PDB file of C-alpha atoms in Angstrom:
ATOM      1  CA  MET A 518    -124.529 169.086  79.356  1.00 64.00           C
ATOM      2  CA  ASP A 519    -122.239 169.743  76.434  1.00 61.00           C
ATOM      3  CA  HIS A 520    -122.198 165.854  75.693  1.00 82.00           C
ATOM      4  CA  VAL A 521    -126.040 165.758  75.415  1.00 90.00           C
ATOM      5  CA  SER A 522    -127.695 166.186  72.028  1.00 93.00           C
ATOM      6  CA  ILE A 523    -131.319 167.196  71.899  1.00 95.00           C
ATOM      7  CA  LEU A 524    -133.699 167.414  68.936  1.00 97.00           C
ATOM      8  CA  LEU A 525    -136.673 169.713  68.989  1.00 97.00           C
ATOM      9  CA  VAL A 526    -139.617 168.952  66.465  1.00 97.00           C
ATOM     10  CA  ASP A 527    -142.368 171.475  66.132  1.00 95.00           C
ATOM     11  CA  ASP A 528    -143.823 173.430  63.180  1.00 93.00           C
ATOM     12  CA  GLU A 529    -144.155 176.574  65.368  1.00 93.00           C
ATOM     13  CA  GLN A 530    -140.975 178.579  65.193  1.00 95.00           C
ATOM     14  CA  ALA A 531    -141.898 180.538  68.243  1.00 94.00           C
ATOM     15  CA  ILE A 532    -142.062 177.355  70.343  1.00 94.00           C
ATOM     16  CA  LEU A 533    -138.718 176.095  68.935  1.00 95.00           C
ATOM     17  CA  HIS A 534    -137.053 179.393  69.730  1.00 95.00           C
ATOM     18  CA  MET A 535    -138.481 179.539  73.285  1.00 95.00           C
ATOM     19  CA  LEU A 536    -137.453 175.992  74.177  1.00 95.00           C
ATOM     20  CA  LYS A 537    -134.001 176.394  72.590  1.00 95.00           C
ATOM     21  CA  THR A 538    -133.393 179.669  74.607  1.00 95.00           C
ATOM     22  CA  VAL A 539    -134.486 178.057  77.823  1.00 95.00           C
ATOM     23  CA  LEU A 540    -132.346 174.871  77.159  1.00 95.00           C
ATOM     24  CA  LEU A 541    -129.228 176.998  76.428  1.00 94.00           C
ATOM     25  CA  LYS A 542    -129.743 178.847  79.676  1.00 93.00           C
ATOM     26  CA  GLU A 543    -129.740 175.431  81.362  1.00 92.00           C
ATOM     27  CA  GLN A 544    -126.288 174.633  79.787  1.00 91.00           C
ATOM     28  CA  PHE A 545    -127.561 172.427  77.028  1.00 93.00           C
ATOM     29  CA  VAL A 546    -125.450 173.440  73.996  1.00 91.00           C
ATOM     30  CA  ASP A 547    -126.085 170.723  71.336  1.00 93.00           C
ATOM     31  CA  ILE A 548    -129.598 171.496  70.150  1.00 95.00           C
ATOM     32  CA  ASP A 549    -131.044 170.904  66.772  1.00 96.00           C
ATOM     33  CA  THR A 550    -134.562 171.942  65.457  1.00 97.00           C
ATOM     34  CA  VAL A 551    -136.746 170.637  62.652  1.00 96.00           C
ATOM     35  CA  THR A 552    -140.292 171.498  61.712  1.00 96.00           C
ATOM     36  CA  THR A 553    -141.670 168.101  60.203  1.00 94.00           C
ATOM     37  CA  GLY A 554    -141.686 164.529  61.047  1.00 92.00           C
ATOM     38  CA  GLU A 555    -139.777 163.618  57.814  1.00 92.00           C
ATOM     39  CA  GLU A 556    -136.961 165.958  58.810  1.00 94.00           C
ATOM     40  CA  ALA A 557    -136.906 164.379  62.319  1.00 94.00           C
ATOM     41  CA  ILE A 558    -136.448 160.939  60.898  1.00 92.00           C
ATOM     42  CA  THR A 559    -133.556 162.128  58.657  1.00 91.00           C
ATOM     43  CA  ALA A 560    -131.952 163.885  61.442  1.00 93.00           C
ATOM     44  CA  CYS A 561    -132.004 160.697  63.663  1.00 91.00           C
ATOM     45  CA  GLU A 562    -130.710 158.671  60.779  1.00 87.00           C
ATOM     46  CA  ASN A 563    -127.526 160.944  60.653  1.00 87.00           C
ATOM     47  CA  LYS A 564    -126.970 161.809  64.295  1.00 89.00           C
ATOM     48  CA  THR A 565    -127.319 160.199  67.747  1.00 88.00           C
ATOM     49  CA  TYR A 566    -129.603 162.120  69.996  1.00 92.00           C
ATOM     50  CA  HIS A 567    -130.191 161.709  73.744  1.00 91.00           C
ATOM     51  CA  CYS A 568    -133.588 163.196  74.028  1.00 93.00           C
ATOM     52  CA  ILE A 569    -136.336 164.145  71.431  1.00 95.00           C
ATOM     53  CA  VAL A 570    -139.082 166.670  72.034  1.00 96.00           C
ATOM     54  CA  LEU A 571    -141.806 165.817  69.525  1.00 95.00           C
ATOM     55  CA  ASP A 572    -144.945 167.751  68.777  1.00 93.00           C
ATOM     56  CA  ILE A 573    -147.934 165.592  67.915  1.00 91.00           C
ATOM     57  CA  MET A 574    -149.717 168.107  65.619  1.00 90.00           C
ATOM     58  CA  LEU A 575    -147.205 168.411  62.724  1.00 92.00           C
ATOM     59  CA  PRO A 576    -147.795 169.111  58.984  1.00 90.00           C
ATOM     60  CA  GLY A 577    -147.968 165.925  56.896  1.00 89.00           C
ATOM     61  CA  LYS A 578    -147.418 162.901  59.254  1.00 90.00           C
ATOM     62  CA  SER A 579    -148.187 163.508  62.882  1.00 91.00           C
ATOM     63  CA  GLY A 580    -145.807 162.964  65.789  1.00 92.00           C
ATOM     64  CA  LEU A 581    -147.695 159.767  66.518  1.00 90.00           C
ATOM     65  CA  GLU A 582    -147.305 158.491  63.050  1.00 91.00           C
ATOM     66  CA  ILE A 583    -143.594 159.123  62.849  1.00 91.00           C
ATOM     67  CA  CYS A 584    -142.726 157.857  66.283  1.00 90.00           C
ATOM     68  CA  PRO A 585    -142.550 154.246  65.285  1.00 88.00           C
ATOM     69  CA  PHE A 586    -140.218 155.185  62.535  1.00 88.00           C
ATOM     70  CA  LEU A 587    -138.027 157.072  64.956  1.00 90.00           C
ATOM     71  CA  ARG A 588    -137.907 154.066  67.162  1.00 84.00           C
ATOM     72  CA  GLN A 589    -136.318 152.012  64.329  1.00 83.00           C
ATOM     73  CA  VAL A 590    -133.271 154.413  64.502  1.00 84.00           C
ATOM     74  CA  THR A 591    -133.042 155.759  68.039  1.00 85.00           C
ATOM     75  CA  ASP A 592    -133.620 154.485  71.423  1.00 82.00           C
ATOM     76  CA  ALA A 593    -133.433 158.051  72.886  1.00 86.00           C
ATOM     77  CA  PRO A 594    -136.435 159.113  75.172  1.00 86.00           C
ATOM     78  CA  ILE A 595    -139.175 160.941  73.303  1.00 90.00           C
ATOM     79  CA  LEU A 596    -141.244 163.688  75.107  1.00 91.00           C
ATOM     80  CA  PHE A 597    -144.479 164.452  73.216  1.00 91.00           C
ATOM     81  CA  LEU A 598    -145.918 168.039  73.113  1.00 90.00           C
ATOM     82  CA  THR A 599    -149.615 167.730  72.786  1.00 85.00           C
ATOM     83  CA  ALA A 600    -152.738 169.837  72.864  1.00 80.00           C
ATOM     84  CA  LYS A 601    -154.722 166.694  73.501  1.00 71.00           C
ATOM     85  CA  THR A 602    -155.549 165.785  77.082  1.00 66.00           C
ATOM     86  CA  THR A 603    -157.618 162.708  77.099  1.00 67.00           C
ATOM     87  CA  ASP A 604    -156.321 159.614  78.674  1.00 66.00           C
ATOM     88  CA  TYR A 605    -156.691 157.723  75.279  1.00 67.00           C
ATOM     89  CA  ASP A 606    -154.485 160.262  73.572  1.00 67.00           C
ATOM     90  CA  LYS A 607    -151.923 159.947  76.262  1.00 68.00           C
ATOM     91  CA  LEU A 608    -151.922 156.187  76.135  1.00 72.00           C
ATOM     92  CA  THR A 609    -151.555 156.183  72.385  1.00 77.00           C
ATOM     93  CA  GLY A 610    -148.472 158.285  72.714  1.00 74.00           C
ATOM     94  CA  PHE A 611    -146.871 155.756  75.101  1.00 75.00           C
ATOM     95  CA  ALA A 612    -148.039 152.819  72.915  1.00 77.00           C
ATOM     96  CA  VAL A 613    -146.219 154.124  69.928  1.00 80.00           C
ATOM     97  CA  GLY A 614    -142.895 154.639  71.671  1.00 77.00           C
ATOM     98  CA  GLY A 615    -143.242 157.919  73.660  1.00 82.00           C
ATOM     99  CA  ASP A 616    -141.734 158.156  77.185  1.00 81.00           C
ATOM    100  CA  ASP A 617    -143.522 161.293  78.517  1.00 83.00           C
ATOM    101  CA  TYR A 618    -145.701 164.074  77.488  1.00 85.00           C
ATOM    102  CA  VAL A 619    -146.446 167.762  78.212  1.00 88.00           C
ATOM    103  CA  VAL A 620    -149.855 169.352  77.435  1.00 87.00           C
ATOM    104  CA  LYS A 621    -149.954 172.649  75.617  1.00 85.00           C
ATOM    105  CA  PRO A 622    -149.922 175.397  76.681  1.00 86.00           C
ATOM    106  CA  PHE A 623    -146.894 174.527  78.882  1.00 87.00           C
ATOM    107  CA  ASN A 624    -144.333 176.263  81.029  1.00 90.00           C
ATOM    108  CA  PRO A 625    -140.938 175.774  79.236  1.00 91.00           C
ATOM    109  CA  LEU A 626    -139.234 175.087  82.527  1.00 92.00           C
ATOM    110  CA  GLU A 627    -141.565 172.115  82.853  1.00 90.00           C
ATOM    111  CA  VAL A 628    -140.329 170.871  79.531  1.00 92.00           C
ATOM    112  CA  VAL A 629    -136.672 171.296  80.684  1.00 92.00           C
ATOM    113  CA  ALA A 630    -137.480 169.486  84.045  1.00 90.00           C
ATOM    114  CA  ARG A 631    -139.006 166.609  82.172  1.00 87.00           C
ATOM    115  CA  ILE A 632    -136.026 166.377  79.781  1.00 92.00           C
ATOM    116  CA  LYS A 633    -133.659 166.249  82.763  1.00 90.00           C
ATOM    117  CA  SER A 634    -135.742 163.546  84.331  1.00 84.00           C
ATOM    118  CA  LEU A 635    -135.680 161.445  81.103  1.00 83.00           C
ATOM    119  CA  LEU A 636    -131.950 161.882  80.700  1.00 86.00           C
ATOM    120  CA  LYS A 637    -131.348 160.961  84.356  1.00 81.00           C
ATOM    121  CA  ARG A 638    -132.855 157.549  83.585  1.00 70.00           C
ATOM    122  CA  TYR A 639    -131.533 157.195  80.056  1.00 71.00           C
ATOM    123  CA  LEU A 640    -127.926 158.281  80.179  1.00 72.00           C
ATOM    124  CA  PRO A 641    -126.752 155.803  83.007  1.00 58.00           C
ATOM    125  CA  THR A 642    -128.204 152.883  80.937  1.00 52.00           C
ATOM    126  CA  LYS A 643    -126.709 154.272  77.790  1.00 57.00           C
ATOM    127  CA  MET A 644    -123.282 154.559  79.504  1.00 51.00           C
ATOM    128  CA  ALA A 645    -123.618 151.045  80.846  1.00 48.00           C
ATOM    129  CA  THR A 646    -124.051 149.591  77.441  1.00 47.00           C
ATOM    130  CA  THR A 647    -121.038 151.482  76.067  1.00 46.00           C
ATOM    131  CA  THR A 648    -118.668 151.061  78.875  1.00 44.00           C
ATOM    132  CA  THR A 649    -119.164 147.460  79.933  1.00 43.00           C
ATOM    133  CA  ALA A 650    -117.035 145.261  77.732  1.00 39.00           C
ATOM    134  CA  THR A 651    -118.359 141.715  77.068  1.00 41.00           C
ATOM    135  CA  PRO A 652    -116.115 139.148  75.935  1.00 40.00           C
ATOM    136  CA  PRO A 653    -116.928 137.494  72.642  1.00 39.00           C
ATOM    137  CA  SER A 654    -118.992 134.256  72.961  1.00 41.00           C
ATOM    138  CA  SER A 655    -116.968 131.131  73.496  1.00 37.00           C
ATOM    139  CA  ASP A 656    -118.418 129.408  70.405  1.00 42.00           C
ATOM    140  CA  VAL A 657    -116.600 131.768  68.166  1.00 40.00           C
ATOM    141  CA  THR A 658    -114.022 129.787  66.262  1.00 40.00           C
ATOM    142  CA  SER A 659    -111.637 132.600  65.503  1.00 43.00           C
ATOM    143  CA  SER A 660    -110.004 135.107  67.830  1.00 48.00           C
ATOM    144  CA  SER A 661    -111.656 138.389  68.421  1.00 52.00           C
ATOM    145  CA  PRO A 662    -110.300 141.403  66.486  1.00 58.00           C
ATOM    146  CA  ALA A 663    -110.196 143.444  69.719  1.00 51.00           C
ATOM    147  CA  VAL A 664    -106.528 144.667  70.231  1.00 51.00           C
ATOM    148  CA  GLN A 665    -107.412 145.943  73.748  1.00 62.00           C
ATOM    149  CA  GLU A 666    -110.468 145.696  75.932  1.00 70.00           C
ATOM    150  CA  GLY A 667    -113.492 147.327  74.342  1.00 82.00           C
ATOM    151  CA  VAL A 668    -111.733 148.162  71.061  1.00 90.00           C
ATOM    152  CA  TYR A 669    -112.714 146.079  67.872  1.00 92.00           C
ATOM    153  CA  ASP A 670    -110.316 146.708  65.044  1.00 93.00           C
ATOM    154  CA  PHE A 671    -111.308 145.509  61.518  1.00 93.00           C
ATOM    155  CA  GLY A 672    -108.602 147.508  59.677  1.00 92.00           C
ATOM    156  CA  ARG A 673    -110.857 149.682  57.594  1.00 94.00           C
ATOM    157  CA  PHE A 674    -113.107 150.534  60.653  1.00 95.00           C
ATOM    158  CA  GLN A 675    -112.783 150.313  64.448  1.00 94.00           C
ATOM    159  CA  VAL A 676    -115.451 150.232  67.103  1.00 93.00           C
ATOM    160  CA  PHE A 677    -114.649 151.847  70.467  1.00 91.00           C
ATOM    161  CA  GLU A 678    -117.139 150.431  72.915  1.00 87.00           C
ATOM    162  CA  GLN A 679    -116.197 152.576  75.959  1.00 82.00           C
ATOM    163  CA  ALA A 680    -116.580 155.760  73.889  1.00 83.00           C
ATOM    164  CA  GLY A 681    -119.643 154.526  71.931  1.00 84.00           C
ATOM    165  CA  GLU A 682    -117.785 155.532  68.783  1.00 90.00           C
ATOM    166  CA  LEU A 683    -117.361 154.210  65.205  1.00 93.00           C
ATOM    167  CA  GLN A 684    -114.341 155.276  63.075  1.00 94.00           C
ATOM    168  CA  VAL A 685    -113.848 154.401  59.467  1.00 95.00           C
ATOM    169  CA  GLU A 686    -110.577 155.119  57.881  1.00 93.00           C
ATOM    170  CA  GLY A 687    -109.487 157.082  60.917  1.00 91.00           C
ATOM    171  CA  GLN A 688    -112.558 159.467  60.911  1.00 92.00           C
ATOM    172  CA  PRO A 689    -115.413 159.388  63.382  1.00 90.00           C
ATOM    173  CA  VAL A 690    -118.713 158.381  61.775  1.00 90.00           C
ATOM    174  CA  ASN A 691    -122.195 159.203  63.163  1.00 82.00           C
ATOM    175  CA  CYS A 692    -124.026 156.051  64.058  1.00 80.00           C
ATOM    176  CA  PRO A 693    -127.565 155.905  65.497  1.00 73.00           C
ATOM    177  CA  ALA A 694    -127.898 153.989  68.768  1.00 73.00           C
ATOM    178  CA  LEU A 695    -129.487 150.803  67.473  1.00 73.00           C
ATOM    179  CA  VAL A 696    -127.290 150.791  64.364  1.00 82.00           C
ATOM    180  CA  TYR A 697    -124.315 151.023  66.620  1.00 86.00           C
ATOM    181  CA  GLN A 698    -125.484 148.263  69.033  1.00 84.00           C
ATOM    182  CA  LEU A 699    -126.133 145.975  66.231  1.00 91.00           C
ATOM    183  CA  LEU A 700    -122.667 146.611  64.788  1.00 94.00           C
ATOM    184  CA  LEU A 701    -121.147 146.114  68.308  1.00 92.00           C
ATOM    185  CA  PHE A 702    -123.031 142.819  68.579  1.00 93.00           C
ATOM    186  CA  PHE A 703    -121.528 141.629  65.300  1.00 95.00           C
ATOM    187  CA  CYS A 704    -118.071 142.757  66.465  1.00 94.00           C
ATOM    188  CA  LYS A 705    -118.377 140.747  69.604  1.00 92.00           C
ATOM    189  CA  HIS A 706    -119.237 137.637  67.654  1.00 93.00           C
ATOM    190  CA  PRO A 707    -117.133 137.667  64.427  1.00 93.00           C
ATOM    191  CA  ASN A 708    -117.511 134.845  61.889  1.00 93.00           C
ATOM    192  CA  ARG A 709    -120.572 133.676  63.455  1.00 94.00           C
ATOM    193  CA  ILE A 710    -123.908 133.472  61.440  1.00 95.00           C
ATOM    194  CA  PHE A 711    -127.053 134.912  62.892  1.00 94.00           C
ATOM    195  CA  THR A 712    -130.545 134.788  61.504  1.00 92.00           C
ATOM    196  CA  LYS A 713    -132.609 137.899  61.371  1.00 89.00           C
ATOM    197  CA  SER A 714    -134.810 136.725  64.209  1.00 87.00           C
ATOM    198  CA  GLU A 715    -131.807 135.950  66.325  1.00 88.00           C
ATOM    199  CA  LEU A 716    -130.333 139.496  65.716  1.00 89.00           C
ATOM    200  CA  TYR A 717    -133.776 140.963  66.566  1.00 81.00           C
ATOM    201  CA  GLU A 718    -134.002 139.059  69.785  1.00 82.00           C
ATOM    202  CA  ARG A 719    -130.389 139.663  70.849  1.00 83.00           C
ATOM    203  CA  VAL A 720    -130.367 143.461  69.964  1.00 80.00           C
ATOM    204  CA  TRP A 721    -133.888 144.724  70.201  1.00 72.00           C
ATOM    205  CA  GLY A 722    -134.927 142.298  72.987  1.00 67.00           C
ATOM    206  CA  SER A 723    -136.847 139.230  73.359  1.00 50.00           C
ATOM    207  CA  GLU A 724    -139.933 141.137  74.228  1.00 44.00           C
ATOM    208  CA  ALA A 725    -139.956 143.157  71.044  1.00 45.00           C
ATOM    209  CA  ILE A 726    -142.160 142.050  68.143  1.00 48.00           C
ATOM    210  CA  SER A 727    -139.859 140.412  65.460  1.00 52.00           C
ATOM    211  CA  ASP A 728    -139.520 142.523  62.283  1.00 57.00           C
ATOM    212  CA  ASP A 729    -137.364 141.165  59.546  1.00 64.00           C
ATOM    213  CA  ASN A 730    -137.534 144.387  57.631  1.00 69.00           C
ATOM    214  CA  THR A 731    -136.182 146.356  60.590  1.00 72.00           C
ATOM    215  CA  VAL A 732    -133.108 144.178  60.727  1.00 81.00           C
ATOM    216  CA  MET A 733    -132.544 144.414  57.032  1.00 83.00           C
ATOM    217  CA  VAL A 734    -132.719 148.269  57.195  1.00 78.00           C
ATOM    218  CA  HIS A 735    -130.291 148.392  60.000  1.00 84.00           C
ATOM    219  CA  ILE A 736    -127.865 145.875  58.208  1.00 91.00           C
ATOM    220  CA  HIS A 737    -128.062 148.249  55.234  1.00 89.00           C
ATOM    221  CA  ARG A 738    -127.156 151.367  57.439  1.00 86.00           C
ATOM    222  CA  ILE A 739    -124.131 149.451  58.843  1.00 93.00           C
ATOM    223  CA  ARG A 740    -122.889 148.683  55.383  1.00 94.00           C
ATOM    224  CA  GLU A 741    -123.390 152.321  54.290  1.00 93.00           C
ATOM    225  CA  ARG A 742    -121.009 153.174  57.047  1.00 94.00           C
ATOM    226  CA  ILE A 743    -118.307 150.486  57.096  1.00 96.00           C
ATOM    227  CA  GLU A 744    -118.144 149.196  53.548  1.00 95.00           C
ATOM    228  CA  ALA A 745    -116.102 150.662  50.667  1.00 94.00           C
ATOM    229  CA  ASP A 746    -118.896 149.310  48.341  1.00 94.00           C
ATOM    230  CA  PRO A 747    -122.145 148.833  50.359  1.00 91.00           C
ATOM    231  CA  SER A 748    -123.785 147.065  47.362  1.00 91.00           C
ATOM    232  CA  ASN A 749    -120.881 144.459  47.462  1.00 93.00           C
ATOM    233  CA  PRO A 750    -120.072 144.047  51.117  1.00 94.00           C
ATOM    234  CA  ALA A 751    -116.717 142.694  52.162  1.00 94.00           C
ATOM    235  CA  PHE A 752    -117.252 142.712  55.901  1.00 96.00           C
ATOM    236  CA  LEU A 753    -120.907 142.198  56.818  1.00 96.00           C
ATOM    237  CA  VAL A 754    -122.031 139.545  54.421  1.00 95.00           C
ATOM    238  CA  ASN A 755    -125.161 137.478  53.769  1.00 94.00           C
ATOM    239  CA  VAL A 756    -124.806 133.720  53.948  1.00 92.00           C
ATOM    240  CA  ARG A 757    -127.575 132.766  51.583  1.00 88.00           C
ATOM    241  CA  GLY A 758    -130.271 130.830  53.411  1.00 87.00           C
ATOM    242  CA  LEU A 759    -128.749 131.164  56.764  1.00 91.00           C
ATOM    243  CA  GLY A 760    -128.168 134.725  57.875  1.00 93.00           C
ATOM    244  CA  TYR A 761    -125.564 137.430  58.393  1.00 95.00           C
ATOM    245  CA  LYS A 762    -122.024 137.396  59.678  1.00 95.00           C
ATOM    246  CA  LEU A 763    -119.122 139.914  60.116  1.00 96.00           C
ATOM    247  CA  ILE A 764    -115.920 138.623  58.689  1.00 93.00           C
ATOM    248  CA  LEU A 765    -112.671 138.992  60.444  1.00 87.00           C
ATOM    249  CA  PRO A 766    -110.300 141.466  58.669  1.00 80.00           C
ATOM    250  CA  ASN A 767    -107.605 138.737  57.879  1.00 73.00           C
ATOM    251  CA  GLN A 768    -110.317 136.817  55.992  1.00 68.00           C
ATOM    252  CA  VAL A 769    -111.949 139.556  54.005  1.00 66.00           C
ATOM    253  CA  SER A 770    -109.731 139.006  50.976  1.00 54.00           C
ATOM    254  CA  ARG A 771    -110.812 135.350  50.896  1.00 45.00           C
ATOM    255  CA  ALA A 772    -114.486 135.978  51.467  1.00 42.00           C
TER     256      ALA A 772
END
């Protein structure tokens, strides 16, 4: 389980300690803990997690309130910890983006079992999205920057699809799942302009409710990672009135 990253979010240190101890005994080694919703959002913006255990009753914003914000930066399954047992509360948790729940007080082994169950469904899907190379669409006028199957080399940065990794100037860069998926989509379709609604449909899914601000936030997060000057992007550019496109490396100097 050394390849699995788990985030525990609870304001009770005793619960965090108990869950982390049990998870370590179950061979999970990459475990982070935070005590507020705001810290959870920051953690997910800076690291890719494979599962999040989220307490509902947090100081400041509740787990239910921050879950939609987490969903903007991660597609990792979210397991709610809740002292509320009504069907309405449970359905609310699912409605805002949760995947499962455990009612307090709980047996920590049950939490571990539910985490394993969520990972069993999530990881194969995750691996499928990062190991199946998809050729760039035929309507791209210029050749793909991929130097080999599943590797997209833009000079300053490279995206390794099979490894699910972004490298900038030779160094690996943490990239949240949806930020990575949006960047990968651009890499597969260089020089093609996409509107915000097209990007939302292609990356988030046609059943999702379109949100222009979500796309813009993720565009900004990509630029923060791949651009030398995010405020003056050379690769991921805005074509005024039309949308966004990722420029091929041999055309950056002319952009």
